mmCIF file of C-alpha atoms and ligand atoms in Angstrom:
data_model
loop_
_atom_site.group_PDB
_atom_site.id
_atom_site.type_symbol
_atom_site.label_atom_id
_atom_site.label_comp_id
_atom_site.label_asym_id
_atom_site.label_seq_id
_atom_site.Cartn_x
_atom_site.Cartn_y
_atom_site.Cartn_z
ATOM 1 C CA UNK A 1 28.486 -5.613 21.102
ATOM 2 C CA UNK A 2 26.437 -3.280 18.974
ATOM 3 C CA UNK A 3 23.471 -1.372 20.293
ATOM 4 C CA UNK A 4 20.534 -0.875 17.938
ATOM 5 C CA UNK A 5 17.896 1.782 18.416
ATOM 6 C CA UNK A 6 14.772 -0.123 19.433
ATOM 7 C CA UNK A 7 11.969 0.247 16.892
ATOM 8 C CA UNK A 8 8.726 -1.250 18.165
ATOM 9 C CA UNK A 9 6.334 -1.487 15.282
ATOM 10 C CA UNK A 10 2.836 -2.913 15.257
ATOM 11 C CA UNK A 11 3.415 -6.594 14.607
ATOM 12 C CA UNK A 12 1.556 -9.036 12.393
ATOM 13 C CA UNK A 13 0.019 -10.906 15.378
ATOM 14 C CA UNK A 14 -1.121 -7.549 16.783
ATOM 15 C CA UNK A 15 -2.852 -6.685 13.502
ATOM 16 C CA UNK A 16 -4.545 -10.089 13.480
ATOM 17 C CA UNK A 17 -5.787 -9.372 17.013
ATOM 18 C CA UNK A 18 -7.607 -6.245 15.776
ATOM 19 C CA UNK A 19 -10.282 -8.474 14.231
ATOM 20 C CA UNK A 20 -13.604 -7.666 15.910
ATOM 21 C CA UNK A 21 -11.863 -5.216 18.279
ATOM 22 C CA UNK A 22 -10.794 -2.190 16.274
ATOM 23 C CA UNK A 23 -10.550 -1.153 12.637
ATOM 24 C CA UNK A 24 -7.183 -1.377 10.880
ATOM 25 C CA UNK A 25 -6.194 2.058 9.565
ATOM 26 C CA UNK A 26 -3.930 1.862 6.543
ATOM 27 C CA UNK A 27 -2.622 4.082 3.748
ATOM 28 C CA UNK A 28 -0.005 3.906 1.022
ATOM 29 C CA UNK A 29 3.318 5.745 1.170
ATOM 30 C CA UNK A 30 6.160 5.815 -1.307
ATOM 31 C CA UNK A 31 8.448 8.487 0.132
ATOM 32 C CA UNK A 32 10.035 9.647 3.387
ATOM 33 C CA UNK A 33 8.055 12.898 3.883
ATOM 34 C CA UNK A 34 4.618 11.288 3.613
ATOM 35 C CA UNK A 35 5.674 8.255 5.651
ATOM 36 C CA UNK A 36 6.990 10.494 8.445
ATOM 37 C CA UNK A 37 3.742 12.477 8.561
ATOM 38 C CA UNK A 38 1.424 9.476 8.731
ATOM 39 C CA UNK A 39 3.357 6.909 10.775
ATOM 40 C CA UNK A 40 1.943 7.339 14.282
ATOM 41 C CA UNK A 41 -1.636 7.774 13.038
ATOM 42 C CA UNK A 42 -1.707 4.444 11.218
ATOM 43 C CA UNK A 43 -1.540 0.724 11.897
ATOM 44 C CA UNK A 44 -0.204 -0.293 8.499
ATOM 45 C CA UNK A 45 1.624 1.458 5.676
ATOM 46 C CA UNK A 46 1.739 -0.131 2.237
ATOM 47 C CA UNK A 47 4.386 0.641 -0.335
ATOM 48 C CA UNK A 48 1.929 -0.149 -3.097
ATOM 49 C CA UNK A 49 2.697 -0.841 -6.709
ATOM 50 C CA UNK A 50 0.150 1.944 -7.283
ATOM 51 C CA UNK A 51 3.222 4.186 -7.155
ATOM 52 C CA UNK A 52 3.651 3.154 -10.806
ATOM 53 C CA UNK A 53 0.535 5.201 -11.610
ATOM 54 C CA UNK A 54 0.591 7.781 -8.814
ATOM 55 C CA UNK A 55 4.316 8.456 -8.638
ATOM 56 C CA UNK A 56 5.603 7.534 -12.089
ATOM 57 C CA UNK A 57 2.592 8.571 -14.203
ATOM 58 C CA UNK A 58 2.268 5.140 -15.824
ATOM 59 C CA UNK A 59 -1.110 3.908 -17.139
ATOM 60 C CA UNK A 60 -1.144 0.795 -14.924
ATOM 61 C CA UNK A 61 0.878 -0.947 -12.213
ATOM 62 C CA UNK A 62 2.502 -3.582 -14.407
ATOM 63 C CA UNK A 63 5.964 -2.186 -15.076
ATOM 64 C CA UNK A 64 7.223 -1.253 -11.605
ATOM 65 C CA UNK A 65 10.187 -3.435 -10.585
ATOM 66 C CA UNK A 66 11.442 -5.215 -7.477
ATOM 67 C CA UNK A 67 14.339 -2.755 -7.222
ATOM 68 C CA UNK A 68 12.135 0.315 -7.603
ATOM 69 C CA UNK A 69 9.620 -0.791 -4.968
ATOM 70 C CA UNK A 70 12.442 -1.881 -2.636
ATOM 71 C CA UNK A 71 13.984 1.595 -2.837
ATOM 72 C CA UNK A 72 10.635 3.255 -2.027
ATOM 73 C CA UNK A 73 10.070 0.800 0.815
ATOM 74 C CA UNK A 74 13.523 1.500 2.272
ATOM 75 C CA UNK A 75 12.730 5.234 2.339
ATOM 76 C CA UNK A 76 9.448 4.539 4.149
ATOM 77 C CA UNK A 77 11.055 2.160 6.654
ATOM 78 C CA UNK A 78 13.810 4.684 7.474
ATOM 79 C CA UNK A 79 11.199 7.361 8.202
ATOM 80 C CA UNK A 80 8.866 5.369 10.430
ATOM 81 C CA UNK A 81 8.929 3.497 13.710
ATOM 82 C CA UNK A 82 5.310 2.675 14.521
ATOM 83 C CA UNK A 83 3.217 1.270 11.674
ATOM 84 C CA UNK A 84 3.626 -2.226 10.270
ATOM 85 C CA UNK A 85 5.269 -1.882 6.836
ATOM 86 C CA UNK A 86 3.999 -3.967 3.927
ATOM 87 C CA UNK A 87 5.596 -3.910 0.492
ATOM 88 C CA UNK A 88 3.777 -4.952 -2.679
ATOM 89 C CA UNK A 89 5.216 -7.736 -4.809
ATOM 90 C CA UNK A 90 5.422 -6.274 -8.339
ATOM 91 C CA UNK A 91 3.818 -7.929 -11.346
ATOM 92 C CA UNK A 92 5.978 -10.765 -12.668
ATOM 93 C CA UNK A 93 7.990 -11.135 -9.449
ATOM 94 C CA UNK A 94 5.936 -13.947 -7.861
ATOM 95 C CA UNK A 95 3.442 -15.533 -10.269
ATOM 96 C CA UNK A 96 5.871 -17.981 -11.863
ATOM 97 C CA UNK A 97 6.476 -20.226 -8.846
ATOM 98 C CA UNK A 98 6.577 -20.187 -5.044
ATOM 99 C CA UNK A 99 10.384 -20.308 -5.290
ATOM 100 C CA UNK A 100 10.475 -17.214 -7.482
ATOM 101 C CA UNK A 101 8.114 -15.468 -5.059
ATOM 102 C CA UNK A 102 10.249 -16.389 -2.043
ATOM 103 C CA UNK A 103 13.472 -15.221 -3.685
ATOM 104 C CA UNK A 104 11.991 -11.842 -4.648
ATOM 105 C CA UNK A 105 10.109 -11.343 -1.369
ATOM 106 C CA UNK A 106 13.268 -12.097 0.639
ATOM 107 C CA UNK A 107 15.237 -9.715 -1.579
ATOM 108 C CA UNK A 108 12.690 -6.913 -1.076
ATOM 109 C CA UNK A 109 12.484 -7.384 2.685
ATOM 110 C CA UNK A 110 16.273 -7.523 3.029
ATOM 111 C CA UNK A 111 16.765 -4.435 0.848
ATOM 112 C CA UNK A 112 14.084 -2.357 2.565
ATOM 113 C CA UNK A 113 13.583 -3.627 6.104
ATOM 114 C CA UNK A 114 9.819 -3.947 5.480
ATOM 115 C CA UNK A 115 7.901 -6.446 7.632
ATOM 116 C CA UNK A 116 5.640 -8.244 5.148
ATOM 117 C CA UNK A 117 4.673 -8.561 1.496
ATOM 118 C CA UNK A 118 1.355 -8.236 -0.314
ATOM 119 C CA UNK A 119 0.475 -10.372 -3.335
ATOM 120 C CA UNK A 120 -2.484 -10.098 -5.691
ATOM 121 C CA UNK A 121 -4.079 -13.372 -6.734
ATOM 122 C CA UNK A 122 -6.836 -15.878 -6.103
ATOM 123 C CA UNK A 123 -6.773 -19.568 -5.207
ATOM 124 C CA UNK A 124 -4.049 -20.177 -7.766
ATOM 125 C CA UNK A 125 -1.646 -18.161 -5.591
ATOM 126 C CA UNK A 126 -2.562 -19.832 -2.285
ATOM 127 C CA UNK A 127 0.304 -22.338 -2.518
ATOM 128 C CA UNK A 128 2.674 -19.418 -2.937
ATOM 129 C CA UNK A 129 1.262 -17.761 0.176
ATOM 130 C CA UNK A 130 1.816 -21.025 2.086
ATOM 131 C CA UNK A 131 5.373 -21.361 0.771
ATOM 132 C CA UNK A 132 6.306 -17.867 1.955
ATOM 133 C CA UNK A 133 4.537 -18.019 5.322
ATOM 134 C CA UNK A 134 6.099 -21.393 6.177
ATOM 135 C CA UNK A 135 9.504 -19.837 5.465
ATOM 136 C CA UNK A 136 8.987 -16.785 7.653
ATOM 137 C CA UNK A 137 7.545 -14.165 5.332
ATOM 138 C CA UNK A 138 4.160 -12.785 6.435
ATOM 139 C CA UNK A 139 1.738 -12.402 3.528
ATOM 140 C CA UNK A 140 -1.152 -10.007 3.065
ATOM 141 C CA UNK A 141 -3.306 -11.445 0.270
ATOM 142 C CA UNK A 142 -5.164 -9.185 -2.199
ATOM 143 C CA UNK A 143 -8.350 -10.446 -3.895
ATOM 144 C CA UNK A 144 -11.349 -8.974 -5.728
ATOM 145 C CA UNK A 145 -10.261 -6.193 -8.058
ATOM 146 C CA UNK A 146 -6.594 -6.928 -8.675
ATOM 147 C CA UNK A 147 -5.000 -4.106 -10.681
ATOM 148 C CA UNK A 148 -2.197 -6.389 -11.909
ATOM 149 C CA UNK A 149 -4.901 -8.313 -13.819
ATOM 150 C CA UNK A 150 -6.101 -5.180 -15.629
ATOM 151 C CA UNK A 151 -5.523 -6.756 -19.040
ATOM 152 C CA UNK A 152 -7.442 -9.954 -18.291
ATOM 153 C CA UNK A 153 -10.219 -8.047 -16.489
ATOM 154 C CA UNK A 154 -10.503 -5.538 -19.355
ATOM 155 C CA UNK A 155 -10.084 -2.501 -17.086
ATOM 156 C CA UNK A 156 -10.431 -1.490 -13.447
ATOM 157 C CA UNK A 157 -13.942 -2.728 -12.677
ATOM 158 C CA UNK A 158 -15.960 -3.721 -9.616
ATOM 159 C CA UNK A 159 -15.705 -7.469 -9.010
ATOM 160 C CA UNK A 160 -18.015 -10.194 -7.718
ATOM 161 C CA UNK A 161 -21.124 -8.655 -9.205
ATOM 162 C CA UNK A 162 -23.014 -11.931 -9.675
ATOM 163 C CA UNK A 163 -23.405 -14.919 -7.357
ATOM 164 C CA UNK A 164 -20.833 -17.064 -9.123
ATOM 165 C CA UNK A 165 -18.186 -14.320 -9.221
ATOM 166 C CA UNK A 166 -18.868 -13.414 -5.578
ATOM 167 C CA UNK A 167 -18.491 -17.044 -4.531
ATOM 168 C CA UNK A 168 -15.169 -17.243 -6.392
ATOM 169 C CA UNK A 169 -13.787 -14.248 -4.504
ATOM 170 C CA UNK A 170 -14.977 -15.705 -1.193
ATOM 171 C CA UNK A 171 -13.184 -18.963 -2.036
ATOM 172 C CA UNK A 172 -10.050 -17.004 -3.015
ATOM 173 C CA UNK A 173 -10.023 -15.310 0.385
ATOM 174 C CA UNK A 174 -10.633 -18.579 2.245
ATOM 175 C CA UNK A 175 -7.811 -20.266 0.331
ATOM 176 C CA UNK A 176 -5.341 -17.574 1.390
ATOM 177 C CA UNK A 177 -6.523 -17.714 4.978
ATOM 178 C CA UNK A 178 -6.012 -21.487 4.996
ATOM 179 C CA UNK A 179 -2.570 -20.967 3.458
ATOM 180 C CA UNK A 180 -1.538 -18.721 6.356
ATOM 181 C CA UNK A 181 -2.089 -15.161 5.111
ATOM 182 C CA UNK A 182 -2.393 -12.783 8.062
ATOM 183 C CA UNK A 183 -4.986 -10.624 6.319
ATOM 184 C CA UNK A 184 -6.758 -10.028 3.037
ATOM 185 C CA UNK A 185 -7.048 -6.812 1.069
ATOM 186 C CA UNK A 186 -10.474 -6.801 -0.530
ATOM 187 C CA UNK A 187 -10.729 -4.403 -3.444
ATOM 188 C CA UNK A 188 -13.704 -3.217 -5.479
ATOM 189 C CA UNK A 189 -16.506 -5.426 -4.169
ATOM 190 C CA UNK A 190 -20.026 -4.566 -3.018
ATOM 191 C CA UNK A 191 -20.872 -4.248 0.679
ATOM 192 C CA UNK A 192 -22.764 -7.547 0.870
ATOM 193 C CA UNK A 193 -19.721 -9.464 -0.348
ATOM 194 C CA UNK A 194 -17.340 -7.433 1.810
ATOM 195 C CA UNK A 195 -19.478 -8.303 4.830
ATOM 196 C CA UNK A 196 -19.796 -11.968 3.881
ATOM 197 C CA UNK A 197 -16.039 -12.418 3.482
ATOM 198 C CA UNK A 198 -15.297 -10.444 6.647
ATOM 199 C CA UNK A 199 -17.744 -12.559 8.654
ATOM 200 C CA UNK A 200 -16.434 -15.806 7.165
ATOM 201 C CA UNK A 201 -12.710 -15.211 7.743
ATOM 202 C CA UNK A 202 -10.935 -15.305 11.086
ATOM 203 C CA UNK A 203 -8.193 -13.033 9.724
ATOM 204 C CA UNK A 204 -8.861 -9.326 9.116
ATOM 205 C CA UNK A 205 -10.099 -7.945 5.823
ATOM 206 C CA UNK A 206 -8.789 -4.549 4.760
ATOM 207 C CA UNK A 207 -11.106 -2.978 2.229
ATOM 208 C CA UNK A 208 -10.434 -0.581 -0.596
ATOM 209 C CA UNK A 209 -13.776 0.217 -2.151
ATOM 210 C CA UNK A 210 -15.216 -2.721 -0.243
ATOM 211 C CA UNK A 211 -17.393 -0.985 2.402
ATOM 212 C CA UNK A 212 -17.135 -0.352 6.149
ATOM 213 C CA UNK A 213 -18.177 -3.951 6.744
ATOM 214 C CA UNK A 214 -14.465 -4.779 6.366
ATOM 215 C CA UNK A 215 -12.121 -4.913 9.366
ATOM 216 C CA UNK A 216 -10.261 -1.856 8.135
ATOM 217 C CA UNK A 217 -9.586 0.344 5.155
ATOM 218 C CA UNK A 218 -6.604 1.136 2.971
ATOM 219 C CA UNK A 219 -6.579 3.967 0.445
ATOM 220 C CA UNK A 220 -4.006 5.589 -1.786
ATOM 221 C CA UNK A 221 -2.759 8.635 0.137
ATOM 222 C CA UNK A 222 -2.602 10.889 -2.913
ATOM 223 C CA UNK A 223 -6.307 10.168 -3.539
ATOM 224 C CA UNK A 224 -7.420 11.417 -0.116
ATOM 225 C CA UNK A 225 -5.182 14.488 -0.358
ATOM 226 C CA UNK A 226 -6.384 15.576 -3.797
ATOM 227 C CA UNK A 227 -3.043 14.857 -5.439
ATOM 228 C CA UNK A 228 -4.110 12.249 -7.995
ATOM 229 C CA UNK A 229 -5.455 14.591 -10.687
ATOM 230 C CA UNK A 230 -8.540 13.238 -12.383
ATOM 231 C CA UNK A 231 -7.933 9.600 -11.464
ATOM 232 C CA UNK A 232 -9.549 9.636 -8.016
ATOM 233 C CA UNK A 233 -11.763 6.573 -7.459
ATOM 234 C CA UNK A 234 -15.283 7.348 -6.223
ATOM 235 C CA UNK A 235 -14.850 5.429 -2.970
ATOM 236 C CA UNK A 236 -11.861 7.564 -1.896
ATOM 237 C CA UNK A 237 -13.089 10.413 0.285
ATOM 238 C CA UNK A 238 -10.968 13.522 -0.235
ATOM 239 C CA UNK A 239 -9.823 15.007 3.088
ATOM 240 C CA UNK A 240 -7.737 17.888 1.801
ATOM 241 C CA UNK A 241 -6.890 19.836 -1.324
ATOM 242 C CA UNK A 242 -3.117 19.635 -1.058
ATOM 243 C CA UNK A 243 -2.765 20.234 -4.792
ATOM 244 C CA UNK A 244 -4.043 23.780 -4.346
ATOM 245 C CA UNK A 245 -1.702 24.384 -1.393
ATOM 246 C CA UNK A 246 1.279 23.167 -3.431
ATOM 247 C CA UNK A 247 0.274 25.096 -6.554
ATOM 248 C CA UNK A 248 -0.216 28.340 -4.601
ATOM 249 C CA UNK A 249 3.190 27.994 -2.929
ATOM 250 C CA UNK A 250 4.901 27.308 -6.261
ATOM 251 C CA UNK A 251 3.250 30.274 -7.951
ATOM 252 C CA UNK A 252 4.394 32.491 -5.067
ATOM 253 C CA UNK A 253 7.931 31.086 -5.336
ATOM 254 C CA UNK A 254 8.025 31.681 -9.098
ATOM 255 C CA UNK A 255 6.845 35.237 -8.650
ATOM 256 C CA UNK A 256 9.394 35.917 -5.852
ATOM 257 C CA UNK A 257 12.276 34.608 -7.949
ATOM 258 C CA UNK A 258 11.229 36.601 -11.012
ATOM 259 C CA UNK A 259 11.143 39.759 -8.897
ATOM 260 C CA UNK A 260 14.511 38.999 -7.333
ATOM 261 C CA UNK A 261 12.830 38.617 -3.963
ATOM 262 C CA UNK A 262 14.937 35.941 -2.307
ATOM 263 C CA UNK A 263 17.365 36.214 0.588
ATOM 264 C CA UNK A 264 21.071 36.902 0.395
ATOM 265 C CA UNK A 265 23.375 34.531 2.233
ATOM 266 C CA UNK A 266 24.159 37.226 4.834
ATOM 267 C CA UNK A 267 20.535 37.236 5.893
ATOM 268 C CA UNK A 268 20.485 33.477 6.373
ATOM 269 C CA UNK A 269 23.664 32.571 8.246
ATOM 270 C CA UNK A 270 24.774 35.858 9.749
ATOM 271 C CA UNK A 271 27.659 35.862 7.234
ATOM 272 C CA UNK A 272 29.554 39.195 7.345
ATOM 273 C CA UNK A 273 29.896 41.144 4.102
ATOM 274 C CA UNK A 274 33.560 41.024 2.949
HETATM 275 O O1 KIV B 301 -0.857 -0.660 -4.747
HETATM 276 C C1 KIV B 301 -1.725 -0.228 -3.965
HETATM 277 O O2 KIV B 301 -1.720 0.950 -3.623
HETATM 278 C C2 KIV B 301 -2.715 -1.183 -3.469
HETATM 279 C C3 KIV B 301 -3.947 -0.755 -2.733
HETATM 280 C C4 KIV B 301 -4.507 -1.843 -1.920
HETATM 281 C C5 KIV B 301 -3.958 0.484 -1.993
HETATM 282 O O3 KIV B 301 -2.531 -2.338 -3.671
#
């Protein structure tokens, strides 16, 4: 009989129970060090396809792959034991059919140990949400501004800015709720719409640029730490200037090495001189 270390993460039903009780606190992570530092402070960690832009320096999120995101997710899972872990389905890995989505979602969860997947898409993707949920894969839907649609949207722009567009996003969210999604990420919508959707749904909304009317917030970690260069969205409050800390340390390191100021082995391990 094998004995496994017991990891008791926040579960999907627990997150659903936060609705109306407490805000869901969520951030992205792509690597072990950040995941380790944030785990016990958060309810949910997302291995977002935003790593394409933040971690790989790409102009959009479209070219990250199932294998790449699975590897990042595995690193995050190995370094955490508390937060619920959600991995993004990359562009092209789920839009073709529910079967394609299930195969790739199952592959990502098996490879990484993550708990759930997130998929961007409106009503048209609701059948896919249902297909996955009925087969045991929890789905976090993502509506409003959907970065994987950057080419059809003509850029990263606020969504739902007139009555018709707002109604469409509301219907998208309702469709995913009815299909069994456990929550909805609501990106880039005005407060009135964020509130309307949050009040309409029984499942939690997690906003990103969607106002405190949502049931929680998710942001890109590098944005709140000042590590995203000039790309920081206006709704992301910056809590620290980690870039300056890193830059200062690296300049000091470079100067030490140039001056030959680094320790000999003897000084590190008590090794005797021959
Ligand atoms: O990829 C991402 O980081 C996201 C956001 C919701 C944070 O989808």
